[in-house]
PDB file of C-alpha atoms in Angstrom:
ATOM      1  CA  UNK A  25      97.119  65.966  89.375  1.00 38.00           C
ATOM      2  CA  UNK A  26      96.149  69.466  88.162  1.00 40.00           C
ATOM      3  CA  UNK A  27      95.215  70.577  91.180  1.00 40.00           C
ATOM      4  CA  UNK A  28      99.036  69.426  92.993  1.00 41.00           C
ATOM      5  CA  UNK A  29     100.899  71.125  89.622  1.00 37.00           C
ATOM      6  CA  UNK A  30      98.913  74.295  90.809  1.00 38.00           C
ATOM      7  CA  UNK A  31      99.695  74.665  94.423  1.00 39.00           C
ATOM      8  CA  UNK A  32     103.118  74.267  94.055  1.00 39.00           C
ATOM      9  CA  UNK A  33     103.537  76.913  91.223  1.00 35.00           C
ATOM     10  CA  UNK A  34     101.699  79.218  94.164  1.00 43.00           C
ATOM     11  CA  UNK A  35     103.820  78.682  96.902  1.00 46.00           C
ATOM     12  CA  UNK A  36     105.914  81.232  97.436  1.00 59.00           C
ATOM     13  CA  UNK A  37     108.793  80.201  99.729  1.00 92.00           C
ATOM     14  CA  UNK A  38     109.460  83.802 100.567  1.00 95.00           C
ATOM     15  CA  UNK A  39     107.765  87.078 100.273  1.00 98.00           C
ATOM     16  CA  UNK A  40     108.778  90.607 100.279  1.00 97.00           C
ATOM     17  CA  UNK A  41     107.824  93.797  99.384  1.00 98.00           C
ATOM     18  CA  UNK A  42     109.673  96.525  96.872  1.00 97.00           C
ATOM     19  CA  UNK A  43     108.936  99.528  98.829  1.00 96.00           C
ATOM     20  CA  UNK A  44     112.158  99.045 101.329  1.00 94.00           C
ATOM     21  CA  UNK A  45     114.794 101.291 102.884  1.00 88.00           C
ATOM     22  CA  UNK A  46     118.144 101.763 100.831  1.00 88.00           C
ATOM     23  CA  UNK A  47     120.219 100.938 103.833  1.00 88.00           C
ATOM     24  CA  UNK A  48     121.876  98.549 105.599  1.00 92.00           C
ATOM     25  CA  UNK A  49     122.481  94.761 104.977  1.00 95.00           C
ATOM     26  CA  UNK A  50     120.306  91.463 105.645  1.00 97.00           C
ATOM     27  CA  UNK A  51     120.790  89.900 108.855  1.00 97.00           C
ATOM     28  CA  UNK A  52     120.453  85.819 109.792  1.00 97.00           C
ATOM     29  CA  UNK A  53     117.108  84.306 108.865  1.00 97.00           C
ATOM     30  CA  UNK A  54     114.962  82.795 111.843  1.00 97.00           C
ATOM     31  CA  UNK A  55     112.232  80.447 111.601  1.00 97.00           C
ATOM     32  CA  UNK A  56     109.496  79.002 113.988  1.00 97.00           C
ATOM     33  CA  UNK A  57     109.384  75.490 115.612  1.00 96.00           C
ATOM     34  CA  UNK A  58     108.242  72.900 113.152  1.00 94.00           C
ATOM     35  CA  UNK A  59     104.117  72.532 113.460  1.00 93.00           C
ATOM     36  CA  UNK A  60     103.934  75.898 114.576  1.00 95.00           C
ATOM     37  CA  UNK A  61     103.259  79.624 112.163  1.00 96.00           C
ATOM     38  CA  UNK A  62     103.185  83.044 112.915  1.00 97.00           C
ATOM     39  CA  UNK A  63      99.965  83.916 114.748  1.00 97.00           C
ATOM     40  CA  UNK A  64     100.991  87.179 115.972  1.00 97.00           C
ATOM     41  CA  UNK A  65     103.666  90.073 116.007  1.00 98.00           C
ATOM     42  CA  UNK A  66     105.317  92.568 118.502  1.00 98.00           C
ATOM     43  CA  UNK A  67     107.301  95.290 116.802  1.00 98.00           C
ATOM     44  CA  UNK A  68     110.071  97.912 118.298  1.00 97.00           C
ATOM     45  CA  UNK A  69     109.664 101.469 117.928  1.00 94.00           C
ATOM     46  CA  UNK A  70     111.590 104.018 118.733  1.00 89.00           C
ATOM     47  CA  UNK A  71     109.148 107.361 119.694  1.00 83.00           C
ATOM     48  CA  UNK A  72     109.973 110.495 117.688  1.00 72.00           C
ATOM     49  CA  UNK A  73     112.374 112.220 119.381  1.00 70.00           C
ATOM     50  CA  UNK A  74     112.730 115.444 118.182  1.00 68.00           C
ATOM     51  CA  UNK A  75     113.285 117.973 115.276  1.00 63.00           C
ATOM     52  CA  UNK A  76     117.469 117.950 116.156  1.00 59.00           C
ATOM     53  CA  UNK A  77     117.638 114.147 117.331  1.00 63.00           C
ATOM     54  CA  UNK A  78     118.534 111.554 115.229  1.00 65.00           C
ATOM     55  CA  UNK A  79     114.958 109.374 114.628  1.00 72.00           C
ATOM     56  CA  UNK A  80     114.847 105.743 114.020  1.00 78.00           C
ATOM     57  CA  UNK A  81     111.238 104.629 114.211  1.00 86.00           C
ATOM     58  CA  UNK A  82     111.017 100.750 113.341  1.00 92.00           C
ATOM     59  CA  UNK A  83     113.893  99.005 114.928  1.00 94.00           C
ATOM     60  CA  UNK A  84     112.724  95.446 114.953  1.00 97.00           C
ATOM     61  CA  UNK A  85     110.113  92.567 113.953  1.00 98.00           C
ATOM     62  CA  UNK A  86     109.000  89.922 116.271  1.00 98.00           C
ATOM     63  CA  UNK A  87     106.690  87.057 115.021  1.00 98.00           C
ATOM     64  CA  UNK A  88     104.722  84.813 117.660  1.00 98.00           C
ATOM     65  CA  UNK A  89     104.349  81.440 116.758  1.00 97.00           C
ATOM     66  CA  UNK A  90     101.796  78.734 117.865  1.00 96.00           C
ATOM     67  CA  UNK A  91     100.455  76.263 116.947  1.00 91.00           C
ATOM     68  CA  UNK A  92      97.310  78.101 116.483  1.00 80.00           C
ATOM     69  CA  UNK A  93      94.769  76.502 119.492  1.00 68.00           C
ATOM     70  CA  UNK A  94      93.535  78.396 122.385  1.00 63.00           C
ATOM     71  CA  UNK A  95      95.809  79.449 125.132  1.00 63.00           C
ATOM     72  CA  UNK A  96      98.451  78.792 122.637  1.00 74.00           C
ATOM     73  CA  UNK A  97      99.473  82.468 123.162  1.00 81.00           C
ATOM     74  CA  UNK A  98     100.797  82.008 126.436  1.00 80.00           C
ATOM     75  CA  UNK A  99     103.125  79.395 124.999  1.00 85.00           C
ATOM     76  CA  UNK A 100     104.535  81.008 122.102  1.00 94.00           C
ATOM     77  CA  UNK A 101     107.721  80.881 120.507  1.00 96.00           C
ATOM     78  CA  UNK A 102     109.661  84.326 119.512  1.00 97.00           C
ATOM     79  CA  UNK A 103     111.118  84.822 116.719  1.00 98.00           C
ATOM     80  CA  UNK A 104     113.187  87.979 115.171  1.00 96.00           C
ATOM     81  CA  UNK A 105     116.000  88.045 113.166  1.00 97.00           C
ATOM     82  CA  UNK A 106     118.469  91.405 113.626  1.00 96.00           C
ATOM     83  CA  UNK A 107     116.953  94.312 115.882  1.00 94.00           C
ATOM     84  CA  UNK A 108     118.389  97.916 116.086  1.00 91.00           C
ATOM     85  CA  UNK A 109     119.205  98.945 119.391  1.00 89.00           C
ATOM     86  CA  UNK A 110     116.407 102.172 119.824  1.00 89.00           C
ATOM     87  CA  UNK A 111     113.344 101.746 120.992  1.00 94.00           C
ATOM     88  CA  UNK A 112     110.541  99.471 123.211  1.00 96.00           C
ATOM     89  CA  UNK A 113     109.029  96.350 122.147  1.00 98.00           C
ATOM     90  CA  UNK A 114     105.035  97.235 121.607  1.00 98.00           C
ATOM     91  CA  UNK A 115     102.746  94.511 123.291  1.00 97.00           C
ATOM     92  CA  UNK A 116     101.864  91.931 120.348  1.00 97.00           C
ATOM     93  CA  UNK A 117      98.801  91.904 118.292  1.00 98.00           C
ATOM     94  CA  UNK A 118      97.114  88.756 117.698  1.00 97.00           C
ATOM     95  CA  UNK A 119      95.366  87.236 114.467  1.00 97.00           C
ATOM     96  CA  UNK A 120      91.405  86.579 115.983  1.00 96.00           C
ATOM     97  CA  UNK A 121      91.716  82.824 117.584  1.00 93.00           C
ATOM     98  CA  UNK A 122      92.036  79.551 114.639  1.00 94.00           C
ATOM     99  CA  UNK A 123      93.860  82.410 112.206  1.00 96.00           C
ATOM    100  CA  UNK A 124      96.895  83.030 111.104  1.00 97.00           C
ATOM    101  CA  UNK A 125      99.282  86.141 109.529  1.00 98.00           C
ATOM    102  CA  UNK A 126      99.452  85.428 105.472  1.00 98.00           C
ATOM    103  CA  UNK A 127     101.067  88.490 104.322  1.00 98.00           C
ATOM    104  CA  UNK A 128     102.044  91.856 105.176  1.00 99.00           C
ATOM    105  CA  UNK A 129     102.036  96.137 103.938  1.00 98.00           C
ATOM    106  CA  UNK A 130     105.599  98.056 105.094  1.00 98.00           C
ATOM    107  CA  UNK A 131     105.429 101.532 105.603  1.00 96.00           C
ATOM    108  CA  UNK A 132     108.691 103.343 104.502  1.00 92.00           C
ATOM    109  CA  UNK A 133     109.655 107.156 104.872  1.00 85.00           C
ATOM    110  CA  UNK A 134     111.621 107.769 101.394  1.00 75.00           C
ATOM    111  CA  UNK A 135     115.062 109.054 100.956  1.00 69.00           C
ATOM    112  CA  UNK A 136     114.734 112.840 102.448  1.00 66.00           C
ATOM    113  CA  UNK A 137     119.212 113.368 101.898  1.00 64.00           C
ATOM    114  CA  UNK A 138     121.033 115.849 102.465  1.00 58.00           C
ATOM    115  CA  UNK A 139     120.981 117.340 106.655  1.00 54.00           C
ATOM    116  CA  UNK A 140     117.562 115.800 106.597  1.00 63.00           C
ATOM    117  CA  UNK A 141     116.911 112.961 109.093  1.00 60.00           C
ATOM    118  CA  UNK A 142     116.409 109.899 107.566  1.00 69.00           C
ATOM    119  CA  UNK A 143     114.538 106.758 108.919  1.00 74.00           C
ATOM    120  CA  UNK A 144     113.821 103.687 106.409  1.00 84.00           C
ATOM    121  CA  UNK A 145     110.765 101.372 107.321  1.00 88.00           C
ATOM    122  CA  UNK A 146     108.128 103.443 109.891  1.00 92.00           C
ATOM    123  CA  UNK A 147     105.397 100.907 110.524  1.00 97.00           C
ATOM    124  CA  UNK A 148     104.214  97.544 109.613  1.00 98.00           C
ATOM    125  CA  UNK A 149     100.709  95.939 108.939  1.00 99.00           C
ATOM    126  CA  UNK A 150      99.624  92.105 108.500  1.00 99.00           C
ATOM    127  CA  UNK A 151      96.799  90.260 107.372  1.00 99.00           C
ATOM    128  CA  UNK A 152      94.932  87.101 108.715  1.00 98.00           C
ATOM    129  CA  UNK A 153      94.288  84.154 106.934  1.00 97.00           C
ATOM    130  CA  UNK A 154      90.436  85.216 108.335  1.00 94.00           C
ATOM    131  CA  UNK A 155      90.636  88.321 106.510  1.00 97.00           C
ATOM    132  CA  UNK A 156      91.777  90.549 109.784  1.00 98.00           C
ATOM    133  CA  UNK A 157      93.958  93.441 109.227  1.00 99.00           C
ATOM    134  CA  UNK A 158      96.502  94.498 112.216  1.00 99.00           C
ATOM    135  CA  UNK A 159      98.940  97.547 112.371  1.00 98.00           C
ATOM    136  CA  UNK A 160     101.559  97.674 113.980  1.00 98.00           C
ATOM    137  CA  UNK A 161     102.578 100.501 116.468  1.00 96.00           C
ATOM    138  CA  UNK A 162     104.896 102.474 114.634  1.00 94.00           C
ATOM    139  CA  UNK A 163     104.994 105.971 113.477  1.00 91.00           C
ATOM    140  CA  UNK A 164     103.164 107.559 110.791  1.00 91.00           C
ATOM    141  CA  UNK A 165     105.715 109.368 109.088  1.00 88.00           C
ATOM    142  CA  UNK A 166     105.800 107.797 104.793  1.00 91.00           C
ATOM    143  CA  UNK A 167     103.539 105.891 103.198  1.00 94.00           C
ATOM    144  CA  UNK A 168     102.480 102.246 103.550  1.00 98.00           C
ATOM    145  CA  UNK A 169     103.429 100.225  99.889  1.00 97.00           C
ATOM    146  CA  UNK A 170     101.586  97.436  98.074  1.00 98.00           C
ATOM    147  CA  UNK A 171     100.793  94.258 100.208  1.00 98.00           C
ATOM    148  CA  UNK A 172     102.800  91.396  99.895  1.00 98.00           C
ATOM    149  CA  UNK A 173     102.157  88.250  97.955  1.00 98.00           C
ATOM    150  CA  UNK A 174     100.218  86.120 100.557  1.00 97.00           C
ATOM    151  CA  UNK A 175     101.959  82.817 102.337  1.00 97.00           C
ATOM    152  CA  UNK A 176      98.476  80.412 101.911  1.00 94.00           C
ATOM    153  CA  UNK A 177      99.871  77.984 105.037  1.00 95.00           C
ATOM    154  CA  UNK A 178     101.007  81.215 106.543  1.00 97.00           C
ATOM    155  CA  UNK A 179     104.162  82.897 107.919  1.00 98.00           C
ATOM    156  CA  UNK A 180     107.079  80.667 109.785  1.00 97.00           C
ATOM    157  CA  UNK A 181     109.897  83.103 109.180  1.00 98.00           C
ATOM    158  CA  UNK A 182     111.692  86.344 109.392  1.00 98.00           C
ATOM    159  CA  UNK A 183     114.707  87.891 107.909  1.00 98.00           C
ATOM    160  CA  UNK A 184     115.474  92.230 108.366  1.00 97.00           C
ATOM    161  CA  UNK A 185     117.491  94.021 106.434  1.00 96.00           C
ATOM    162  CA  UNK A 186     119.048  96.432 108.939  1.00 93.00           C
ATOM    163  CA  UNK A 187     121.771  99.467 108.707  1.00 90.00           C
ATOM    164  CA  UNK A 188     124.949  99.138 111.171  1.00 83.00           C
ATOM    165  CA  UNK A 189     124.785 102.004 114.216  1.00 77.00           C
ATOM    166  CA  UNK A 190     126.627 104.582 112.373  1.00 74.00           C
ATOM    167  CA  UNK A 191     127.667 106.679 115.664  1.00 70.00           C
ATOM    168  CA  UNK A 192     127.530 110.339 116.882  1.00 64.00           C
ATOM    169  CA  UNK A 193     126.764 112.907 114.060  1.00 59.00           C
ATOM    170  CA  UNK A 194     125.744 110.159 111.585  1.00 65.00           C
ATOM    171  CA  UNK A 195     122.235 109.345 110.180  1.00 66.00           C
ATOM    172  CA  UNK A 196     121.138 106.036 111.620  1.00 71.00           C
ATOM    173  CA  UNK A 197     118.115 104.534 109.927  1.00 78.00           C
ATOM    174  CA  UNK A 198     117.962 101.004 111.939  1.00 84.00           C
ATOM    175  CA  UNK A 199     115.543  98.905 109.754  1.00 90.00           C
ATOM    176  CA  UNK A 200     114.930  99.087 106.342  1.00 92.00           C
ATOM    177  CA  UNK A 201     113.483  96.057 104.976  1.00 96.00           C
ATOM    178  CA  UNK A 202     111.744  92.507 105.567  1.00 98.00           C
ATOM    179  CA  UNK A 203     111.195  88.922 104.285  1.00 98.00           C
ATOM    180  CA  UNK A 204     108.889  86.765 105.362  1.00 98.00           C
ATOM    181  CA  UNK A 205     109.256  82.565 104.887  1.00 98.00           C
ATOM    182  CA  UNK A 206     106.326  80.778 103.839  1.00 98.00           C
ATOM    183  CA  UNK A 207     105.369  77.491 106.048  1.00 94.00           C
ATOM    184  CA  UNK A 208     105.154  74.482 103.998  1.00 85.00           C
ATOM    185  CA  UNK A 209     102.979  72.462 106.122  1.00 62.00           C
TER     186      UNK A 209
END
């Protein structure tokens, strides 16, 4: 019985980090299929575009969920929440085969104000339940914060925090913040 009381004080149903971008609001939650988790991740980036353009850098989070055999990958199921509009999709990094993402490291630019160029959330990293780190392709510009809690069954779920397109001569900052959702299998 000791052992039960203890896992459920350690599940975490959610996880975040307290680095994240002042902007913007939280969008819909989305989850994977039952019996599947988050084995991989694809995220958009918009490329530096200038020192008198408007930047955005991390636009949008995709997780890749399988249900974590070989050639699962080719039969994944997407999941995102809200996405800005700038930017490509990078190709997605994979956890090595039988692992899974547990937790992850955002990297934010901090408030610059004023007629400087603000962007919110840069990059993002993960960890694998096999001890594998993967960044994302983002930008480099601020620093990465503390890691997340880790999600022991891994991650099933996404929710952004992203700021509204602002329009012409306004500061857009697209993403700010994440959430993951712990799997309860």
């Amino acid at each position: 019985m000791a052992t039960e009381a203890k896992e459920v004080l350690e599940f975490k149903p959610e996880i975040g980090v307290s680095n994240g971008g002042l902007w913007g609001a939280w969008a819909w939650q989305e989850m994977c299929p039952e019996e599947t988790y988050a084995t991989g991740f694809s995220l958009k980036v918009e490329a530096y575009r200038g020192p008198m353009d408007d930047d955005t850098a991390l636009n949008g989070i995709r997780l890749f969920c399988t249900r974590g055999g070989r050639g699962d990958k080719h039969e994944a199921h997407t999941v995102e929440s809200q996405s800005g509009p700038w930017g490509q999709w990078s190709p997605p990094s994979w956890c090595p085969e039988g692992t899974y993402l547990t937790r992850f490291s955002l990297r934010v630019e901090q408030t610059r104000r004023g007629l400087h160029d603000d962007m919110g959330a840069t990059n993002a990293r993960f960890a694998c339940s096999g001890g594998a780190h993967l960044e994302g392709r983002g930008l480099s510009w601020g620093e990465y914060g503390e890691w997340s809690p880790p999600c022991r069954k891994g991650l099933c779920g996404i929710q952004t925090k992203q700021d509204p397109v602002r329009g012409a001569l306004r500061d857009d900052t697209a993403l700010n913040d994440v959430r993951f959702f712990c799997c309860g299998r």
